[in-house]
Each structure stands twice: as C-alpha cells, then as structure tokens.
Short mmCIF file of C-alpha atoms in Angstrom, two decimals:
data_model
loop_
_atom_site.label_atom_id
_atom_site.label_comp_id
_atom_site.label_asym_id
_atom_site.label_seq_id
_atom_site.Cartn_x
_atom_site.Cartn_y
_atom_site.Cartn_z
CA UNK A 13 -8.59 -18.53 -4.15
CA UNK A 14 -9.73 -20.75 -6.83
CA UNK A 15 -13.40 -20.77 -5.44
CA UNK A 16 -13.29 -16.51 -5.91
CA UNK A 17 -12.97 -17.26 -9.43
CA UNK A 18 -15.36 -19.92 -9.86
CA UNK A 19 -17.65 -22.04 -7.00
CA UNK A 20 -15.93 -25.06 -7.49
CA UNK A 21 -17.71 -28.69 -6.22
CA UNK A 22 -16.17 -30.16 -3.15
CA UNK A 23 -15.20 -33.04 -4.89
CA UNK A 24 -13.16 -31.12 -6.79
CA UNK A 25 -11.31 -29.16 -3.96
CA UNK A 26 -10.76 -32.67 -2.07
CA UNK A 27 -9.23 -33.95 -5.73
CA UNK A 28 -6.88 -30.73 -5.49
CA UNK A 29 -5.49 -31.22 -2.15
CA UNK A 30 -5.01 -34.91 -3.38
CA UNK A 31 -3.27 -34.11 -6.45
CA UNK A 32 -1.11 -30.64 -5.35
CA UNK A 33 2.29 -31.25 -3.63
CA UNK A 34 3.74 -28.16 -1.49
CA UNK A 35 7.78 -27.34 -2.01
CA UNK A 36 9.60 -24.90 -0.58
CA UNK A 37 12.80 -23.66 -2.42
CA UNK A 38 15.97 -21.79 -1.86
CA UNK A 39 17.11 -18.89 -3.80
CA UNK A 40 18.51 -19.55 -7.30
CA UNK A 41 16.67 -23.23 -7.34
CA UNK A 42 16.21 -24.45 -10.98
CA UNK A 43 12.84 -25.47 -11.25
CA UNK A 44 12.95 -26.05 -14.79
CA UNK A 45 16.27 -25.93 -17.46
CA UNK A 46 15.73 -24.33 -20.69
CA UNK A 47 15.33 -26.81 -23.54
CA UNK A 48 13.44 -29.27 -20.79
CA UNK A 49 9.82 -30.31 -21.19
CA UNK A 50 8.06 -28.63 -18.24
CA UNK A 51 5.62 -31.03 -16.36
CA UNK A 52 4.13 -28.68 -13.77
CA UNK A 53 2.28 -25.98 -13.06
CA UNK A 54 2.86 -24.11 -10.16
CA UNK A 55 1.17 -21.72 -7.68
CA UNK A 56 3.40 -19.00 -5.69
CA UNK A 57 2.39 -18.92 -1.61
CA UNK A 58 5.13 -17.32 -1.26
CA UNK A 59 8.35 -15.88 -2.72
CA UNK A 60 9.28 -14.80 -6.09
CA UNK A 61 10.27 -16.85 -9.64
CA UNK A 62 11.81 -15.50 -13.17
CA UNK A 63 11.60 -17.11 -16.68
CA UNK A 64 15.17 -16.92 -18.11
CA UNK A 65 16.82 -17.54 -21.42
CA UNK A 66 19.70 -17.16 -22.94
CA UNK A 67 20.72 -15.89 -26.47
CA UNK A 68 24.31 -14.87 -27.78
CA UNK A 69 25.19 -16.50 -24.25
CA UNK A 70 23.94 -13.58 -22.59
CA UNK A 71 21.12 -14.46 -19.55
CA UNK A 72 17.87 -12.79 -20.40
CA UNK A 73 14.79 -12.02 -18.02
CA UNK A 74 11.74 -12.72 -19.74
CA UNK A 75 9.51 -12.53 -16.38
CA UNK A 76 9.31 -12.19 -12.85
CA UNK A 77 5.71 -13.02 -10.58
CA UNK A 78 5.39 -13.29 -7.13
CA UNK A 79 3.58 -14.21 -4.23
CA UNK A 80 -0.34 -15.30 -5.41
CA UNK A 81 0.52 -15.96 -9.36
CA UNK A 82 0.95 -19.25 -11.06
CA UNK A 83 3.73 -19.96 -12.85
CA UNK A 84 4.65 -22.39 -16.13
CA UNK A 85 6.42 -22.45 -19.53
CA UNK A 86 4.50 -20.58 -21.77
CA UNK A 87 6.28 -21.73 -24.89
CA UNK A 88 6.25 -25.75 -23.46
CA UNK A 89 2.57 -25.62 -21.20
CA UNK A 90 1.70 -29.37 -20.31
CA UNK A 91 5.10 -30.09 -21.16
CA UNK A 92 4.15 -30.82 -25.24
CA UNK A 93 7.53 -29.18 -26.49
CA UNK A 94 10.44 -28.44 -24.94
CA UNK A 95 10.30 -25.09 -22.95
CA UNK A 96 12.69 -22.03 -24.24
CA UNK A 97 12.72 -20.69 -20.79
CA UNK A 98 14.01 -21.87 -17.51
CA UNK A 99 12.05 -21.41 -14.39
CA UNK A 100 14.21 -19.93 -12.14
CA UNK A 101 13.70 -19.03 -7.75
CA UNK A 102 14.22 -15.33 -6.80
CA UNK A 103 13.84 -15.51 -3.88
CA UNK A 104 13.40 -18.47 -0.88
CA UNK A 105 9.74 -19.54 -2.36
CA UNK A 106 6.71 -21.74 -1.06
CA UNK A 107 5.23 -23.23 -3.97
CA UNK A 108 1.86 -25.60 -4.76
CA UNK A 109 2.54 -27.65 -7.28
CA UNK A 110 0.62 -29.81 -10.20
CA UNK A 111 1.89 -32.94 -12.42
CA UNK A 112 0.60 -31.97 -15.70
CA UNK A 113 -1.02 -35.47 -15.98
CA UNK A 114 -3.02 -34.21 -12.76
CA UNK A 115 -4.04 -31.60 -14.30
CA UNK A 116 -5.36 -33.53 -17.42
CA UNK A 117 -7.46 -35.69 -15.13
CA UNK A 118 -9.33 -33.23 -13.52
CA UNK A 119 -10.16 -31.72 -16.57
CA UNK A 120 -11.86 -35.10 -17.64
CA UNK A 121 -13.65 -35.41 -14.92
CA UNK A 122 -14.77 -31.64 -13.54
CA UNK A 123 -16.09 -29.20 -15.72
CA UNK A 124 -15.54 -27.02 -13.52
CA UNK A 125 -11.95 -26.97 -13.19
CA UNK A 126 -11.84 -26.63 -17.54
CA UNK A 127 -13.51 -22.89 -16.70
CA UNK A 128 -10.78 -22.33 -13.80
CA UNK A 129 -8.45 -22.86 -16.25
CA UNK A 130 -9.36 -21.20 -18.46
CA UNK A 131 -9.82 -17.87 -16.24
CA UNK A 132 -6.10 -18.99 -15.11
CA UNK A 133 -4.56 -19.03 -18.34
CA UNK A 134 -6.24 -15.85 -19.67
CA UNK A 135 -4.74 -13.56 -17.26
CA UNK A 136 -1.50 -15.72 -17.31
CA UNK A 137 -1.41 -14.80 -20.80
CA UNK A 138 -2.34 -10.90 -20.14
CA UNK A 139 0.36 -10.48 -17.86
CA UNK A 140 2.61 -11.92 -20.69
CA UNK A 141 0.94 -9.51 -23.00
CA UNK A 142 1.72 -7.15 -20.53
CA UNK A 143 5.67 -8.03 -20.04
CA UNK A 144 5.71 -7.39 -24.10
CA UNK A 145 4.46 -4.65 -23.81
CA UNK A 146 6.71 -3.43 -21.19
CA UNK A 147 9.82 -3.62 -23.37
CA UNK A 148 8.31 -2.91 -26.67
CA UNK A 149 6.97 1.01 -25.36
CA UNK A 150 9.46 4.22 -25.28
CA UNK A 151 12.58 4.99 -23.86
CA UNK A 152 14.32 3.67 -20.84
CA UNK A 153 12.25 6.24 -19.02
CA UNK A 154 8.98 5.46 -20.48
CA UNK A 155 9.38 1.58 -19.71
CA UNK A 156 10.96 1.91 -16.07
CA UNK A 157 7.26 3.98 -15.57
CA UNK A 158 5.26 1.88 -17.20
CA UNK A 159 6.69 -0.91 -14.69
CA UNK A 160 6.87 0.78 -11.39
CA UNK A 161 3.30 1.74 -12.19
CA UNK A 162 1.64 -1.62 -13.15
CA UNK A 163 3.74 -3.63 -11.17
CA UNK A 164 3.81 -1.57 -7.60
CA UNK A 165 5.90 -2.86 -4.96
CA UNK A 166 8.37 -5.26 -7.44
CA UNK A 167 11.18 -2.53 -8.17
CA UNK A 168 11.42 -2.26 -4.33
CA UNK A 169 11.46 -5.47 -3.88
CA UNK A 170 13.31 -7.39 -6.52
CA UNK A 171 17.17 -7.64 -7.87
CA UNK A 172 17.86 -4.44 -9.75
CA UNK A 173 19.88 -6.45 -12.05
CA UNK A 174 17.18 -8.73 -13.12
CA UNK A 175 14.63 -5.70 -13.93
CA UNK A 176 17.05 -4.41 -15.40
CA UNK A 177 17.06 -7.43 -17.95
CA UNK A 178 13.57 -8.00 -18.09
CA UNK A 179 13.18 -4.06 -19.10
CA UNK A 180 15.86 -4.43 -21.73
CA UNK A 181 18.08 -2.27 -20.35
CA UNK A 182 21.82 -2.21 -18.50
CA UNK A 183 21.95 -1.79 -14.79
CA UNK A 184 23.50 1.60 -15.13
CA UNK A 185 20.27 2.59 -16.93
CA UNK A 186 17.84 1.51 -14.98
CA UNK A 187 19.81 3.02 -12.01
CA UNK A 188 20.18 6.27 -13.46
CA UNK A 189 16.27 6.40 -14.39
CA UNK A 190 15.43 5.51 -10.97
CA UNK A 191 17.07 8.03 -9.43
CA UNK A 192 15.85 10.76 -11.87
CA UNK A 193 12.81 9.40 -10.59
CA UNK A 194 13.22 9.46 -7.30
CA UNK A 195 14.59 13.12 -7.42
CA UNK A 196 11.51 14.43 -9.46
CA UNK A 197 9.16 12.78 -6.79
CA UNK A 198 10.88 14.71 -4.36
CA UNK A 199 10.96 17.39 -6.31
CA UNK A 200 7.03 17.44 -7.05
CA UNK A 201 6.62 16.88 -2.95
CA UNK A 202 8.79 20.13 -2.26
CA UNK A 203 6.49 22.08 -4.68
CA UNK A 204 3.36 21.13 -2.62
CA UNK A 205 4.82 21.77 0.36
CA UNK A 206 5.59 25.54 -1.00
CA UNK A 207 1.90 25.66 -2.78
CA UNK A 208 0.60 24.62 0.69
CA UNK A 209 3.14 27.98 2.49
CA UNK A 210 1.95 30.10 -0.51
CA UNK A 211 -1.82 29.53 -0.25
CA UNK A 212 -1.16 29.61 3.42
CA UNK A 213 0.27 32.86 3.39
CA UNK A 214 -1.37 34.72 0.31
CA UNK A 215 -4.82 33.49 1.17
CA UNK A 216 -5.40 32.17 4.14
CA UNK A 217 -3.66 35.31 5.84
CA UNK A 218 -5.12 37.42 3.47
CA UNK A 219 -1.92 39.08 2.52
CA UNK A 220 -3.39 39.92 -0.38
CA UNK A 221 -5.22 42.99 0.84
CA UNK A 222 -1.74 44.48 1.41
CA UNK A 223 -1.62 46.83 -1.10
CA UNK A 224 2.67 46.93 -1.97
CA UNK A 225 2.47 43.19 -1.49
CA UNK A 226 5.58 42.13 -3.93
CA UNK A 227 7.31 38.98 -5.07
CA UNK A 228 10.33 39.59 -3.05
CA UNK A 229 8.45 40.58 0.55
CA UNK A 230 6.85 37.33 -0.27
CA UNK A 231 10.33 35.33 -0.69
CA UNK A 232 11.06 37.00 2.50
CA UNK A 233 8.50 36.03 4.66
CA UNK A 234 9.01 32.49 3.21
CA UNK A 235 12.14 32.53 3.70
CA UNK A 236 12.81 31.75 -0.28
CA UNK A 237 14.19 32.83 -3.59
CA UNK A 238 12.11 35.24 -5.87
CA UNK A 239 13.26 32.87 -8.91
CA UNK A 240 12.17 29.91 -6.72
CA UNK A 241 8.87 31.40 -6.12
CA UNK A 242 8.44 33.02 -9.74
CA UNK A 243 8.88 28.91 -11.08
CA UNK A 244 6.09 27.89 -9.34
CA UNK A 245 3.70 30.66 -10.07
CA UNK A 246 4.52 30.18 -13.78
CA UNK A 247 4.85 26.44 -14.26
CA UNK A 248 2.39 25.18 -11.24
CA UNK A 249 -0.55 28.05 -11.10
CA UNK A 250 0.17 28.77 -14.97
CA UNK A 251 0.27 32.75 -14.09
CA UNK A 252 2.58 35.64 -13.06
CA UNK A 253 2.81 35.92 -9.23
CA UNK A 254 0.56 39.79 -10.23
CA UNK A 255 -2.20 37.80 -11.84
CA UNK A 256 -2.48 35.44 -8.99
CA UNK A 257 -2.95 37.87 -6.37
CA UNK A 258 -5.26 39.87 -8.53
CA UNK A 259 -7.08 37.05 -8.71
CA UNK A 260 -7.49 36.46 -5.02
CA UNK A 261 -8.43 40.50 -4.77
CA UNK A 262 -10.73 40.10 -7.54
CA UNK A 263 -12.18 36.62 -5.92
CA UNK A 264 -12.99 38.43 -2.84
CA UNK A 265 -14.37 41.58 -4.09
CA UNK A 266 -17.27 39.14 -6.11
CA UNK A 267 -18.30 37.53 -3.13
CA UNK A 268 -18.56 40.89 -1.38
CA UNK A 269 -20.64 42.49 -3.96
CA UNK A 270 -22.69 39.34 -4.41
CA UNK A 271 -23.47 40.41 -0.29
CA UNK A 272 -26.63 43.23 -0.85
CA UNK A 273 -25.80 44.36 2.60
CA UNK A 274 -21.68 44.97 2.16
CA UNK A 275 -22.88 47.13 -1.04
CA UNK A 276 -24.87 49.32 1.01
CA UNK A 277 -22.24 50.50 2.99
CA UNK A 278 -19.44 50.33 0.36
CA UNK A 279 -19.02 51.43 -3.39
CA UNK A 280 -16.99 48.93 -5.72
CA UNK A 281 -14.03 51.23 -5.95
CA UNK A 282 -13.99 51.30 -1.92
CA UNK A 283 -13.51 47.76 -1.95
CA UNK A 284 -11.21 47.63 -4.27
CA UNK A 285 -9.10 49.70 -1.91
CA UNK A 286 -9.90 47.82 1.05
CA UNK A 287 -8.76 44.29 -1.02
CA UNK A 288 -5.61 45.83 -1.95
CA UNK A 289 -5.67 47.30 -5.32
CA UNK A 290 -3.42 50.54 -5.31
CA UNK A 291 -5.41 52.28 -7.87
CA UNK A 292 -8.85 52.62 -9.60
CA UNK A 293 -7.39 51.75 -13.29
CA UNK A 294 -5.67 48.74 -11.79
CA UNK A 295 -8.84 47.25 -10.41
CA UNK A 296 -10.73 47.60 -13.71
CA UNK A 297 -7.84 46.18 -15.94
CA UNK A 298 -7.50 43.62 -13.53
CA UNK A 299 -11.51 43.02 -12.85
CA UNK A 300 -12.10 42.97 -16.79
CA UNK A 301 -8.94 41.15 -17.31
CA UNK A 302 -10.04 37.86 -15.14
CA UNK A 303 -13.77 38.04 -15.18
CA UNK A 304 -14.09 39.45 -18.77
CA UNK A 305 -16.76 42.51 -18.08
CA UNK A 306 -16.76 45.29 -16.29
CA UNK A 307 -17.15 45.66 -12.24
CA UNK A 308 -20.49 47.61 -13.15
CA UNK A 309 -21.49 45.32 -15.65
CA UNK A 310 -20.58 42.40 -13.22
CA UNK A 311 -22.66 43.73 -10.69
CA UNK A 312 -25.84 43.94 -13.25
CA UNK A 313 -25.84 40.19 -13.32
CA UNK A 314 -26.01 39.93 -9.87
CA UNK A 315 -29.23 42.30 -10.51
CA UNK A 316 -31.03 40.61 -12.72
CA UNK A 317 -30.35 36.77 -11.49
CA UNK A 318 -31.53 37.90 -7.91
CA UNK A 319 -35.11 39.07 -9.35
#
C-alpha cells in the first residue's frame, strides 16, 4: 500500500516490518483515553475505530474509519499534548501499529518515508476536513446525504447510534431521514419501472397511431390510476400526457417525410391520419406547436439541405 503512494527503498520496507507490531482488538477496546498522550499511529487491516469525546458529559462521535485508513489523535499526533479524543474499537479490528519514536527514526534516516508521510497526513487531514464539513452543511437531511454519498457502504454497516452522533443529530432523526430516504429511492425505482411500461406501450407498440388514444384507456391497459399516470407525465416528462403523444405522432411523421419515397405515395395530411391525429387543425397546432414552423415549411428544409 505504502509503495502505491510512493516507491519506497527496501531498506525501508524491511525497517517497517521491524518497527510495526500487529494487534487484534475486541469491540469497545480503548485504544487511547481522552486527556492521554497518544504514542501510536495506527493502520486499520481490518475492522472499524471512532474518535470520541465528551462535553456536558454527553459522549460525542467525532469520527469513524475503517478497514485501509490510519488512525491517530489529531489534536495530540506524536503524542506532544495530551489528545482530546479517545480512540475507541467499533468493531473486532486487526490493526498495524507504530511507536511514535519509530516513526521519528525512520524519518531521520529515509527520506522517503518524510514524503509517505506527508501524503498520509494530507488526506488524514482531508477526511477530517471532510467530517467538518459533514456536520457544519444543511439540515438533518442534507447531512445524512452528504454522508451516505461520500462515505458509501458505512451507514449500512456501522451503529446507527454512533452516526447518529457523529452527524449531530438524535437517533430518532437520523432514523426518520433514513427511511424518508429509503422510501423516495423506492419511490424513484417505481417511476422507472412505469416510464419503462409507458414507453413500452406508447412507443414501442405504437399506440400512438390510435387515434382516441386517452389517458384513461392508457391507465387501463396498465392497469393504473389516471392521477398516477398524469404525475408522471407532468413531473417526470415535464408535459401533459396530449403533448407527449403528439410528440411521438409528430416524431414519426418527420422521419417519414424526411423518406423521398414515403412522400411520393403519401401527402402530409395523409400521414397525419395514418399517425393518429383526428383532425387536420390538430396536426398543424400540434406540428407548429413542437417543431415551431409549419409541416410545409418543415418540409422546405428538407428541400433545400438535400440539394
């Protein structure tokens, strides 16, 4: 892992293997007590750890990482002050560890392993960035998002209870966002699945060419509500269920007169009829209405861009 960020020299990768130590932890192990000085820094295999404080004697997430992130006090790193967090196990963990005074040698003595660092500590200190940012943004809403979303896998994963605290929020909250959530994920699955029976139906089947095709012989062959059906057409396709078959009639009616041979045998207003339009004056409202000319003026582009 370390050699992806930087080629490192072999001495240096035997002096890590001398100097790291492997633990393995249970659940709810206290790595490190608030107000200690923290002397290591540690590398997850496996498993999950939280920073925790506590202030007004209530217990505070501050940050959870899991398997493939290092971990350390950020307020006490090397151990100079005392830490204002405790470092706390999630979860049974496999950690590497690294005596601060390990660390300081290497750094003496392998270039190399200052740029590591350095690379380590940056994005140690983004995804801190990151965890600030996570409370400081929006509602409860906005910040259960912006986690699920930058942090994929962890809600599924982790203690509600402890997201909950590390998004500032009560359990109850973050429960009742996540099942808002949940329902308008379902909710947005549904409406592709009737887009998809819609499209399948309209198009596809060329229903539009029927010329009494309605809104409610639609619900029926769908086996749906007219008010269900009416939602989508106005809040997914932006357009009354009219304008969207018109547009399909009108759609197919270009490509036929953009065929020289179908307008030999047909006239514009005999296709209109054939695509479904009832009457003459509906195909030209509707024509001009989506395309913005007229059929016949339509047609004299297709003219002039074929000479």
């Amino acid at each position: 892992m370390l050699g992806a960020i930087y080629p490192i020299s072999k001495e240096l990768a035997t002096a890590f293997y001398e100097k790291t130590v492997s633990l393995k932890v249970k659940k709810d192990t206290i790595l490190l007590k608030e107000g200690e000085r923290c002397q290591y820094m540690y590398f997850i295999k496996r498993g999950a750890m939280m920073g925790q404080t506590i202030h007004q004697q209530k217990e505070i997430v501050t940050y959870i990482s899991i398997d493939n992130e290092f971990v350390s006090s950020i307020s006490g790193l090397h151990g100079v002050v005392p830490s204002q967090e405790a470092i706390i196990a999630v979860e049974d963990s496999e950690l590497i560890a690294m005596h601060n005074d390990d660390l300081q040698e290497l750094f003496s003595k392998y270039f190399d392993m200052n740029y590591l660092f350095r690379v380590m500590v940056e994005q140690y200190y983004r995804d801190a960035q990151e965890r600030t940012h996570i409370i400081r943004v929006g509602n409860a809403k906005e910040r259960y998002l912006y986690f699920v979303n930058t942090k994929p896998g962890y809600i599924e994963r982790l203690p509600l209870h402890l997201v909950a605290s590390m998004l500032d929020m009560k359990l109850q909250t973050l429960l009742r966002v996540q099942k808002q959530h949940q329902l308008s994920l379902q909710k947005d699955r549904e409406t592709e699945d009737w887009c998809a029976k819609i499209e399948d139906y309209i198009i596809m089947q060329e229903a539009f060419k029927t010329t009494d095709l309605s809104l409610e012989k639609v619900a029926y062959t769908l086996s749906s509500s007219t008010h269900k059906l009416s939602a989508i057409f106005n809040n997914v396709y932006k357009m009354t269920f009219a304008d969207f078959v018109n547009g399909q009639r009108i759609k197919s009616i270009q490509l036929q007169m953009a065929d020289t041979e179908a307008m030999r045998n047909f006239t514009i207003e005999a296709l209109a009829k054939q695509t479904g339009f009832a009457s003459r004056s509906a195909f030209y409202n509707a024509f001009k209405k989506i395309v913005g000319v007229s059929p016949a003026e339509y047609r004299s582009t297709l003219s002039s861009s074929s000479i």
